[in-house]
Coordinates of C-alpha atoms in Angstrom, one line a residue:
M1 CA -26.9 29.7 -27.6
S2 CA -28.6 27.7 -24.9
S3 CA -29.9 29.5 -21.8
P4 CA -27.8 29.0 -18.6
S5 CA -28.9 26.5 -16.0
P6 CA -30.8 28.1 -13.0
N7 CA -28.8 25.8 -10.7
L8 CA -25.8 27.0 -8.8
P9 CA -22.8 24.7 -8.4
R10 CA -23.3 21.7 -6.1
G11 CA -22.9 22.6 -2.4
V12 CA -23.4 26.4 -2.6
Q13 CA -26.4 28.6 -2.1
A14 CA -27.6 32.2 -2.4
L15 CA -29.6 33.8 0.5
L16 CA -32.3 36.3 -0.5
F17 CA -34.1 38.8 1.6
E18 CA -35.5 37.1 4.8
S19 CA -32.9 34.3 4.7
A20 CA -30.1 36.9 4.3
E21 CA -31.6 39.0 7.1
R22 CA -31.8 36.0 9.4
R23 CA -28.2 35.1 8.7
R24 CA -27.0 38.6 9.5
R25 CA -29.1 38.8 12.7
V26 CA -27.4 35.6 14.0
E27 CA -24.0 36.8 12.8
E28 CA -24.3 40.1 14.6
S29 CA -25.5 38.5 17.8
V30 CA -22.4 36.3 17.9
V31 CA -20.2 39.2 17.1
R32 CA -21.7 41.2 19.9
T33 CA -21.1 38.3 22.3
L34 CA -17.4 38.1 21.3
S35 CA -16.9 41.9 21.4
D36 CA -18.4 42.1 24.9
A37 CA -16.1 39.2 26.0
G38 CA -13.0 41.2 25.0
F39 CA -12.3 39.8 21.5
R40 CA -11.2 42.1 18.7
E41 CA -12.0 41.6 15.1
T42 CA -9.5 40.5 12.5
I43 CA -10.2 40.3 8.8
L44 CA -8.5 37.4 7.1
P45 CA -7.9 36.9 3.3
V46 CA -9.9 34.5 1.3
L47 CA -6.9 33.5 -0.7
D48 CA -3.3 32.5 0.3
F49 CA -0.4 30.5 -0.9
A50 CA -1.1 26.8 -0.6
S51 CA 2.2 25.5 0.8
P52 CA 2.0 27.0 4.3
Y53 CA -1.1 24.9 5.0
D54 CA 0.3 21.5 3.9
G55 CA -0.7 18.9 6.6
V56 CA -2.4 21.3 9.0
T57 CA -5.9 22.1 7.8
A58 CA -8.8 20.5 9.7
E59 CA -10.3 19.2 6.5
G60 CA -7.3 17.5 4.9
D61 CA -5.1 18.8 2.0
E62 CA -7.1 16.8 -0.6
R63 CA -10.2 18.9 0.1
L64 CA -8.6 22.3 -0.5
Y65 CA -9.4 24.2 -3.7
R66 CA -6.0 24.9 -5.2
F67 CA -5.0 26.6 -8.5
M68 CA -2.1 28.3 -10.2
D69 CA -2.1 32.0 -10.7
R70 CA -0.7 33.6 -13.9
G71 CA 2.7 34.0 -12.2
G72 CA 2.9 30.2 -11.5
E73 CA 2.2 30.4 -7.8
L74 CA 0.1 27.6 -6.2
L75 CA -2.7 29.3 -4.3
A76 CA -5.6 27.9 -2.2
L77 CA -9.0 29.2 -1.2
R78 CA -9.6 29.5 2.6
A79 CA -10.7 26.2 3.9
D80 CA -10.0 26.5 7.7
F81 CA -9.8 29.8 9.6
T82 CA -7.7 28.5 12.5
P83 CA -4.4 27.9 10.6
M84 CA -4.9 31.0 8.5
A85 CA -5.3 33.2 11.7
A86 CA -2.2 31.5 13.2
R87 CA -0.2 32.2 10.0
V88 CA -1.2 35.9 9.9
V89 CA -0.8 36.6 13.6
A90 CA 2.2 34.5 14.6
P91 CA 4.9 36.7 12.9
R92 CA 3.4 39.7 14.7
L93 CA 3.0 38.2 18.2
A94 CA 6.2 39.7 19.6
G95 CA 4.8 43.2 19.3
L96 CA 1.4 42.4 20.8
P97 CA 0.3 42.5 24.4
M98 CA -0.5 38.9 25.6
P99 CA -2.8 37.2 25.6
V100 CA -4.2 38.1 22.2
A101 CA -8.0 37.6 21.9
L102 CA -9.4 37.9 18.4
F103 CA -12.3 37.0 16.3
Y104 CA -13.1 36.8 12.5
R105 CA -16.0 36.1 10.2
G106 CA -16.5 35.0 6.7
D107 CA -16.8 31.9 4.5
V108 CA -14.6 28.9 4.1
V109 CA -14.9 26.6 1.1
R110 CA -13.7 23.0 0.7
D111 CA -14.6 20.1 -1.5
E112 CA -17.1 17.6 -0.2
P113 CA -18.2 14.2 -1.7
S114 CA -21.4 14.6 -3.8
G115 CA -24.5 13.6 -1.8
L116 CA -27.6 14.8 -0.1
G117 CA -27.3 18.3 1.3
R118 CA -23.5 18.4 1.6
P119 CA -22.4 22.1 1.4
R120 CA -19.1 23.2 0.1
E121 CA -19.3 26.8 1.4
F122 CA -19.7 27.5 5.1
A123 CA -20.4 30.9 6.8
Q124 CA -18.5 31.0 10.1
V125 CA -17.6 33.2 13.0
G126 CA -14.6 32.1 15.1
A127 CA -12.5 33.2 18.0
E128 CA -8.9 32.5 19.1
L129 CA -7.0 33.1 22.3
Y130 CA -3.2 33.2 22.0
G131 CA -0.6 33.2 24.7
D132 CA -2.6 31.7 27.6
A133 CA -1.9 28.0 28.4
S134 CA -4.0 27.9 31.6
F135 CA -7.0 25.7 32.2
E136 CA -9.0 28.9 32.8
A137 CA -8.3 29.9 29.2
D138 CA -10.0 26.7 28.0
L139 CA -13.0 27.4 30.2
R140 CA -13.2 31.0 29.0
M141 CA -13.4 29.9 25.4
L142 CA -16.0 27.2 26.2
R143 CA -18.1 29.7 28.2
T144 CA -17.9 32.1 25.3
L145 CA -19.1 29.5 22.8
L146 CA -22.1 28.6 25.1
A147 CA -22.9 32.3 25.5
A148 CA -23.0 32.7 21.7
A149 CA -25.6 30.0 21.6
A150 CA -27.6 31.5 24.4
E151 CA -30.8 31.8 22.3
V152 CA -31.0 28.0 21.9
P153 CA -32.6 26.4 24.9
A154 CA -30.2 24.4 27.0
G155 CA -32.4 21.3 26.8
R156 CA -31.9 21.3 23.0
L157 CA -28.1 21.4 23.3
C158 CA -25.5 18.7 23.7
L159 CA -21.9 19.4 24.5
T160 CA -19.4 16.7 23.5
L161 CA -16.0 16.8 25.2
G162 CA -12.9 15.1 23.9
W163 CA -9.1 15.1 24.5
A164 CA -6.5 14.8 21.7
G165 CA -4.4 11.7 22.0
L166 CA -6.3 10.3 25.1
L167 CA -8.1 7.5 23.3
P168 CA -4.8 5.8 22.0
A169 CA -3.3 6.4 25.4
I170 CA -6.2 4.4 27.0
L171 CA -6.0 1.6 24.5
S172 CA -2.3 1.3 24.9
A173 CA -2.4 1.4 28.7
I174 CA -5.0 -1.4 29.1
A175 CA -3.9 -3.5 26.1
P176 CA -0.1 -3.1 25.8
G177 CA 0.0 -6.0 23.3
L178 CA -1.6 -3.6 20.7
V179 CA 1.6 -1.6 20.7
N180 CA 4.1 -4.4 21.4
R181 CA 3.1 -6.4 18.3
K182 CA 3.1 -3.7 15.7
R183 CA 1.8 -0.1 15.4
S184 CA -0.8 -1.1 12.8
T185 CA -2.6 -3.1 15.4
L186 CA -3.2 0.0 17.6
E187 CA -4.3 1.9 14.4
E188 CA -6.8 -0.9 13.7
A189 CA -8.2 -0.6 17.2
L190 CA -8.5 3.1 16.8
V191 CA -10.5 2.6 13.6
D192 CA -12.8 0.2 15.4
A193 CA -13.3 2.7 18.2
R194 CA -14.0 5.7 15.9
T195 CA -16.5 3.6 13.9
R196 CA -18.1 2.4 17.2
R197 CA -17.5 -1.3 16.5
V198 CA -18.3 -2.3 20.0
G199 CA -17.9 -6.1 19.8
R200 CA -14.8 -6.0 17.5
L201 CA -13.0 -3.5 19.8
A202 CA -13.7 -5.5 22.9
E203 CA -12.3 -8.6 21.2
R204 CA -9.2 -6.8 20.0
L205 CA -8.5 -5.3 23.4
R206 CA -8.8 -8.7 25.1
G207 CA -6.4 -10.0 22.5
G208 CA -4.0 -7.2 23.4
G209 CA -3.9 -8.1 27.1
A210 CA -6.8 -6.1 28.5
D211 CA -8.9 -7.8 31.2
G212 CA -12.5 -8.5 30.3
A213 CA -14.0 -5.8 32.5
Q214 CA -11.7 -3.0 31.2
A215 CA -12.3 -4.1 27.6
Q216 CA -16.0 -4.1 28.0
E217 CA -16.0 -0.7 29.8
V218 CA -14.1 0.9 26.9
A219 CA -16.2 -0.8 24.3
S220 CA -19.5 0.2 26.0
A221 CA -18.3 3.8 26.3
L222 CA -18.1 4.1 22.6
L223 CA -21.8 4.6 22.6
A224 CA -22.7 5.6 26.2
G225 CA -19.8 8.0 26.7
F226 CA -16.8 7.8 28.9
D227 CA -16.9 8.4 32.7
P228 CA -13.7 10.4 33.7
S229 CA -14.2 9.4 37.3
S230 CA -13.9 5.7 36.5
P231 CA -11.0 3.7 37.9
L232 CA -9.9 3.3 34.3
F233 CA -8.6 6.9 34.3
E234 CA -6.6 6.5 37.5
L235 CA -3.5 5.5 35.5
P236 CA -0.9 8.3 35.7
V237 CA -0.9 8.8 31.9
L238 CA -4.6 9.5 32.0
A239 CA -5.3 11.1 35.3
D240 CA -4.6 14.8 34.5
A241 CA -6.8 14.8 31.4
A242 CA -9.6 13.0 33.2
R243 CA -9.6 15.6 36.0
S244 CA -9.7 18.4 33.5
L245 CA -12.6 16.8 31.6
S246 CA -14.6 16.4 34.8
A247 CA -14.0 20.0 35.7
V248 CA -15.0 21.2 32.2
A249 CA -18.2 19.2 32.4
R250 CA -19.1 20.7 35.7
A251 CA -18.4 24.2 34.5
A252 CA -20.4 23.8 31.4
R253 CA -23.4 22.6 33.4
E254 CA -23.1 25.6 35.7
V255 CA -23.1 28.0 32.7
R256 CA -26.1 26.3 31.1
P257 CA -28.2 24.4 33.6
G258 CA -29.9 21.5 31.8
L259 CA -27.2 21.1 29.3
E260 CA -26.3 17.6 28.3
V261 CA -22.6 17.0 28.5
V262 CA -20.9 13.8 27.2
V263 CA -17.3 12.7 27.2
D264 CA -16.8 11.0 23.9
L265 CA -13.1 10.2 23.3
A266 CA -13.9 8.2 20.1
G267 CA -15.5 11.4 18.7
T268 CA -12.5 13.6 19.4
P269 CA -11.9 15.5 16.1
Q270 CA -9.0 14.2 14.0
T271 CA -7.8 17.7 13.2
P272 CA -4.0 17.5 13.2
Y273 CA -3.3 20.6 15.3
Y274 CA -5.4 19.8 18.4
T275 CA -3.2 19.0 21.5
G276 CA -5.6 18.8 24.5
L277 CA -9.3 19.6 25.3
T278 CA -11.7 19.6 22.4
F279 CA -15.4 20.5 22.4
T280 CA -18.3 20.3 20.0
L281 CA -21.7 21.9 20.5
D282 CA -24.7 20.3 18.8
A283 CA -28.4 21.2 18.6
K284 CA -30.9 18.5 18.9
G285 CA -33.9 18.3 16.6
G286 CA -32.4 20.3 13.7
G287 CA -29.4 22.4 13.0
G288 CA -26.7 19.8 13.5
P289 CA -23.3 20.8 14.9
L290 CA -23.3 24.5 15.9
G291 CA -19.6 24.8 16.5
G292 CA -16.6 23.5 18.2
G293 CA -12.9 23.9 18.9
G294 CA -10.2 23.1 21.4
R295 CA -6.6 23.6 22.4
Y296 CA -3.9 23.6 19.8
D297 CA -0.6 24.5 21.4
G298 CA 2.2 24.2 18.7
L299 CA 0.4 25.5 15.6
L300 CA 1.6 29.1 15.8
G301 CA 5.2 27.8 16.0
R302 CA 4.8 26.6 12.4
F303 CA 4.4 30.1 11.2
G304 CA 6.5 32.2 13.7
P305 CA 7.2 32.4 17.4
D306 CA 5.3 29.7 19.3
A307 CA 2.6 30.4 21.8
P308 CA -0.2 28.3 23.4
A309 CA -3.6 28.7 21.8
V310 CA -7.2 27.7 22.1
G311 CA -10.2 28.6 19.9
F312 CA -13.5 27.7 18.3
C313 CA -15.6 28.3 15.2
I314 CA -19.4 28.6 14.9
G315 CA -21.5 27.7 11.9
L316 CA -23.9 30.5 11.2
E317 CA -26.4 28.5 9.2
A318 CA -26.7 25.8 11.8
L319 CA -27.0 28.3 14.6
A320 CA -29.7 30.2 12.7
I321 CA -31.7 27.0 12.2
A322 CA -31.4 26.0 15.8
T323 CA -32.3 29.5 17.1
E324 CA -35.5 29.6 15.1
A325 CA -36.5 25.9 15.5
A326 CA -40.2 25.8 16.5
E327 CA -40.0 22.5 18.4
P328 CA -39.9 23.1 22.2
A329 CA -37.0 21.7 24.1
N330 CA -39.2 19.3 26.1
A331 CA -41.1 17.9 23.1
A332 CA -41.4 14.1 23.0
P333 CA -39.1 12.6 20.4
R334 CA -40.5 10.7 17.5
P335 CA -40.2 6.9 17.6
F336 CA -36.7 5.5 17.1
R337 CA -36.5 4.6 13.4
I338 CA -34.7 1.5 12.1
A339 CA -34.2 1.1 8.4
T340 CA -33.6 -2.2 6.6
G341 CA -33.8 -3.6 3.1
K342 CA -36.8 -5.5 1.9
G343 CA -34.7 -8.4 0.6
R344 CA -32.9 -11.4 2.0
L345 CA -31.9 -9.8 5.4
L346 CA -35.4 -8.7 6.4
R347 CA -36.7 -11.9 8.0
K348 CA -33.7 -12.5 10.2
T349 CA -33.5 -8.8 11.1
L350 CA -37.1 -8.9 12.3
D351 CA -36.5 -12.0 14.3
L352 CA -33.4 -10.5 16.0
L353 CA -35.2 -7.2 16.8
R354 CA -38.1 -9.2 18.2
A355 CA -35.8 -11.2 20.5
A356 CA -34.3 -7.8 21.6
G357 CA -37.8 -6.5 22.6
V358 CA -38.7 -4.6 19.4
D359 CA -41.7 -6.3 18.0
F360 CA -42.7 -5.2 14.5
P361 CA -45.8 -6.7 12.9
E362 CA -45.6 -8.5 9.5
G363 CA -45.7 -6.0 6.7
D364 CA -48.5 -6.0 4.1
G365 CA -46.2 -5.3 1.2
R366 CA -47.5 -1.8 0.7
R367 CA -46.6 0.2 3.8
L368 CA -43.0 1.2 4.0
L369 CA -43.1 2.7 7.5
L370 CA -44.3 0.4 10.2
P371 CA -44.7 1.1 14.0
D372 CA -43.8 -1.5 16.5
R373 CA -46.4 -2.7 19.0
S374 CA -45.1 -0.4 21.8
G375 CA -45.1 2.7 19.7
R376 CA -41.5 3.5 20.6
F377 CA -40.0 2.2 17.3
E378 CA -40.6 2.5 13.6
L379 CA -39.4 0.2 10.8
L380 CA -38.5 1.8 7.5
L381 CA -38.4 -0.6 4.5
L382 CA -36.0 0.5 1.8
K383 CA -33.8 -0.7 -1.0
D384 CA -30.5 -2.0 0.5
D385 CA -28.5 0.6 -1.3
D386 CA -30.5 3.4 0.3
V387 CA -30.2 2.3 3.9
P388 CA -26.8 3.9 4.6
T389 CA -27.9 7.2 3.1
Y390 CA -31.1 7.4 5.2
V391 CA -29.1 6.6 8.4
A392 CA -26.3 9.0 7.6
F393 CA -28.7 12.0 7.0
G394 CA -31.2 11.3 9.8
G395 CA -34.1 9.8 7.9
A396 CA -33.5 6.8 10.1
D397 CA -31.7 6.6 13.4
A398 CA -30.2 3.1 12.8
G399 CA -30.3 0.4 10.2
V400 CA -29.4 -3.1 9.2
V401 CA -27.5 -3.5 5.9
G402 CA -24.5 -5.5 4.5
N403 CA -21.2 -3.7 4.9
D404 CA -20.6 -4.0 1.2
R405 CA -23.4 -1.4 0.8
I406 CA -21.8 0.8 3.4
E407 CA -18.5 0.8 1.6
E408 CA -20.1 1.5 -1.7
S409 CA -22.3 4.3 -0.4
G410 CA -19.3 6.3 1.0
E411 CA -21.5 7.5 3.9
V412 CA -20.0 8.0 7.3
V413 CA -22.0 6.0 9.9
C414 CA -21.3 4.1 13.1
E415 CA -21.0 0.4 12.8
P416 CA -21.4 -0.9 16.4
L417 CA -22.5 -4.5 15.7
E418 CA -21.9 -7.2 13.1
L419 CA -24.8 -9.6 13.0
P420 CA -24.6 -13.4 12.6
Y421 CA -26.3 -13.7 9.2
G422 CA -26.0 -12.4 5.7
A423 CA -22.4 -13.6 5.3
C424 CA -21.0 -13.3 1.8
R425 CA -18.0 -11.6 0.1
L426 CA -17.5 -9.0 -2.6
A427 CA -15.0 -10.4 -5.1
L428 CA -13.3 -9.9 -8.4
I429 CA -14.6 -12.5 -10.8
G430 CA -13.3 -13.5 -14.2
R431 CA -13.4 -16.2 -16.8
A432 CA -11.7 -19.5 -15.9
G433 CA -8.3 -19.9 -17.5
E434 CA -8.1 -16.4 -19.0
E435 CA -5.8 -13.5 -18.3
F436 CA -8.0 -10.6 -17.1
R437 CA -5.5 -7.8 -18.0
P438 CA -5.8 -7.2 -21.8
N439 CA -2.6 -6.2 -23.4
G440 CA -2.3 -2.4 -23.6
H441 CA -6.0 -1.8 -22.8
P442 CA -7.7 -0.8 -19.6
V443 CA -9.5 -3.6 -17.8
R444 CA -13.3 -3.4 -18.4
V445 CA -15.1 -4.0 -15.1
G446 CA -18.8 -4.7 -14.9
T447 CA -20.3 -3.9 -11.5
K448 CA -23.0 -2.1 -9.5
Y449 CA -20.2 -1.4 -6.9
R450 CA -18.6 1.4 -8.8
R451 CA -16.8 3.1 -5.9
V452 CA -15.5 -0.1 -4.4
A453 CA -14.2 -1.3 -7.8
E454 CA -12.5 2.0 -8.6
R455 CA -10.8 2.1 -5.2
F456 CA -9.6 -1.5 -5.7
F457 CA -8.1 -0.9 -9.1
D458 CA -6.7 2.5 -8.2
A459 CA -4.9 1.0 -5.2
R460 CA -3.2 -1.5 -7.5
K461 CA -2.5 1.2 -10.2
I462 CA -4.3 -0.9 -12.8
P463 CA -5.9 1.1 -15.7
H464 CA -9.6 0.3 -15.8
E465 CA -13.0 1.3 -17.1
V466 CA -16.1 0.7 -15.0
V467 CA -19.2 -0.5 -16.8
P468 CA -22.2 0.3 -14.5
L469 CA -24.7 -2.6 -14.3
A470 CA -27.8 -2.9 -12.2
G471 CA -28.2 -6.7 -12.2
S472 CA -27.2 -10.1 -13.6
V473 CA -23.6 -8.9 -13.3
E474 CA -21.9 -12.2 -13.8
L475 CA -23.3 -12.4 -17.4
A476 CA -21.2 -9.4 -18.4
A477 CA -18.0 -11.5 -17.9
A478 CA -19.5 -14.7 -19.2
L479 CA -20.6 -13.1 -22.4
K480 CA -17.4 -11.1 -22.7
L481 CA -19.1 -7.7 -22.4
T482 CA -16.5 -7.0 -19.8
D483 CA -13.1 -8.6 -18.9
V484 CA -14.1 -9.0 -15.2
V485 CA -16.9 -8.2 -12.8
V486 CA -17.0 -7.1 -9.2
D487 CA -20.0 -8.7 -7.4
L488 CA -21.2 -10.5 -4.3
I489 CA -20.6 -14.2 -3.9
E490 CA -22.8 -16.1 -1.5
T491 CA -22.7 -19.7 -2.5
G492 CA -20.7 -19.4 -5.8
S493 CA -23.1 -21.6 -7.7
T494 CA -24.2 -18.9 -10.2
M495 CA -20.5 -18.0 -10.8
A496 CA -19.5 -21.7 -11.4
A497 CA -22.5 -22.3 -13.7
H498 CA -21.2 -19.6 -16.1
G499 CA -17.6 -20.8 -16.2
L500 CA -16.4 -18.0 -13.9
V501 CA -13.9 -18.1 -11.0
E502 CA -13.1 -15.9 -8.1
L503 CA -9.8 -14.1 -8.8
E504 CA -9.6 -12.2 -5.5
T505 CA -11.7 -11.4 -2.4
I506 CA -12.2 -7.6 -2.1
L507 CA -14.3 -7.3 1.0
P508 CA -15.9 -9.9 3.4
S509 CA -19.4 -8.8 4.1
R510 CA -22.2 -9.6 6.5
A511 CA -25.3 -7.9 8.0
T512 CA -24.3 -4.9 10.2
F513 CA -26.3 -2.8 12.6
I514 CA -25.4 0.8 11.8
V515 CA -26.2 4.1 13.6
G516 CA -26.2 7.7 12.3
N517 CA -24.0 10.2 13.9
R518 CA -27.0 12.5 14.5
A519 CA -28.8 9.7 16.4
L520 CA -25.7 9.1 18.5
V521 CA -25.7 12.7 19.6
E522 CA -29.5 13.1 20.0
R523 CA -30.5 9.6 21.2
R524 CA -27.3 8.2 22.8
S525 CA -29.0 6.3 25.7
E526 CA -31.5 4.7 23.3
V527 CA -28.7 3.7 20.9
A528 CA -26.6 2.2 23.7
G529 CA -29.5 0.3 25.2
L530 CA -30.6 -1.2 21.9
V531 CA -27.1 -2.2 20.9
S532 CA -26.6 -3.8 24.3
R533 CA -29.8 -5.9 23.9
L534 CA -28.9 -6.8 20.3
S535 CA -25.4 -7.8 21.4
A536 CA -26.8 -10.1 24.1
E537 CA -29.0 -11.8 21.5
V538 CA -26.1 -12.2 19.1
A539 CA -24.0 -13.8 21.8
K540 CA -26.8 -16.3 22.5
A541 CA -26.9 -17.2 18.8
A542 CA -23.2 -18.0 18.7
P543 CA -22.1 -18.6 22.3
A544 CA -18.7 -20.1 21.4
G545 CA -18.0 -17.5 18.7
S546 CA -16.4 -14.2 18.6
V547 CA -16.2 -11.2 16.3
A548 CA -13.0 -12.6 14.8
D549 CA -14.8 -16.0 14.2
L550 CA -17.6 -14.2 12.4
A551 CA -15.2 -12.3 10.2
K552 CA -13.5 -15.6 9.3
E553 CA -16.9 -17.2 8.5
A554 CA -17.6 -14.3 6.1
T555 CA -14.6 -15.1 4.0
S556 CA -15.5 -18.8 3.6
C557 CA -19.2 -18.6 2.7

């Protein structure tokens, strides 16, 4: 019998001795803060029936761990404390003095895509306030969250404010054509906003009837943050929320002088139960998101008598890291790091960066990390496939890569700017004159874009088998190793030379400037400034063009 692997399952960890003691110290500190603030502890089960949580968990139903017990009941492990607390307390609310202030602690578990450092188990402490719809209740919860992070210097914290439903309200108000045409147009604009596609959103808003100044203000705010005192928010549908956001920002700065506060409506959590103010507290320089929450009136009514509610959760591991971080709050940041591939995009990327004021010297072929002449930037030279991963996990702040690599990586990054080079398309390619669906057999697909290919065939419900390949992909179809291939087409000459034809375009692709979510939190002004300069250079390169024109060009290369 072979010895068991020393590894634990992906995404879980054990804490021994000092690490366990550190976690407990942080946990007890948070619990004392909550107890002193009048919150009483509630112990919630780790297991429940699955059906009550359909459509309401913050992480999405597909990420819950579900299983059948011996009695045939479908059960789920705890993935989100807030709906579980609502389910437990709502039927008992009538017998409790209002408002109800409670807290809980424990672990939640949920499935996460495989990848660098992605946990599946999270130790949390959270608090909820039921039965108080006042603005002061929102402030009470936010002040309590800030008090729980009191050991982290204010200069290392960033508070991001949002408001559920406010972003679509803004887009609909300034560009009514987005709604009048068809609902999907507004949804496409929201996707552009949440992925920070600055140029594309501005173009879409103008096409929906927004004037140029309003379209540009909203697009720029995707990176720089929204200003609730702007005339943009004077519209009746927006004014109340804007006043509340301004008041919350002032109150937070009074509680923690030196705290950075940003209104980021594009970053409002997509949790289905939020109905008003949302807030996220991040630690700069390590630790990541410490916690967050918001108002969710209506959730308790799903499980019993309805009542207004507001709450938050704190990640204990992130708080422990931030509390013990050795780096002082006023330490100079490292140079802004930009990653790019060493292949066909490199020359034009260096030229564009140089035009935008970031002047990197020519590489010597050996060094992979190069400083610019000012010392404020660094260039990280990678394989194209690795650029999204480095950016997503903070090894680089930004990067330039084809959006085909972004789609294949599965990483969540911001995509503020499409660049006027690197146009090609990811396509399904087969042998000329042959049916690519063998009778009764799965389609054999050769590709190095495994995830994209699987999504493509799954969406069409076509049985398939992916054959992973690292290069010379077209030969697999030409030599009948596979039925079809999924690969990039730039000129089409290689494809034609081997008797192959394009069967369908899967994804237009071009060079894209991407930004990590950590960089957006920690270096927001640098990101906004660099994207602004790059956008100006892109506009000079194609003065008569538009984002829509660039997208069309990518499909015809």
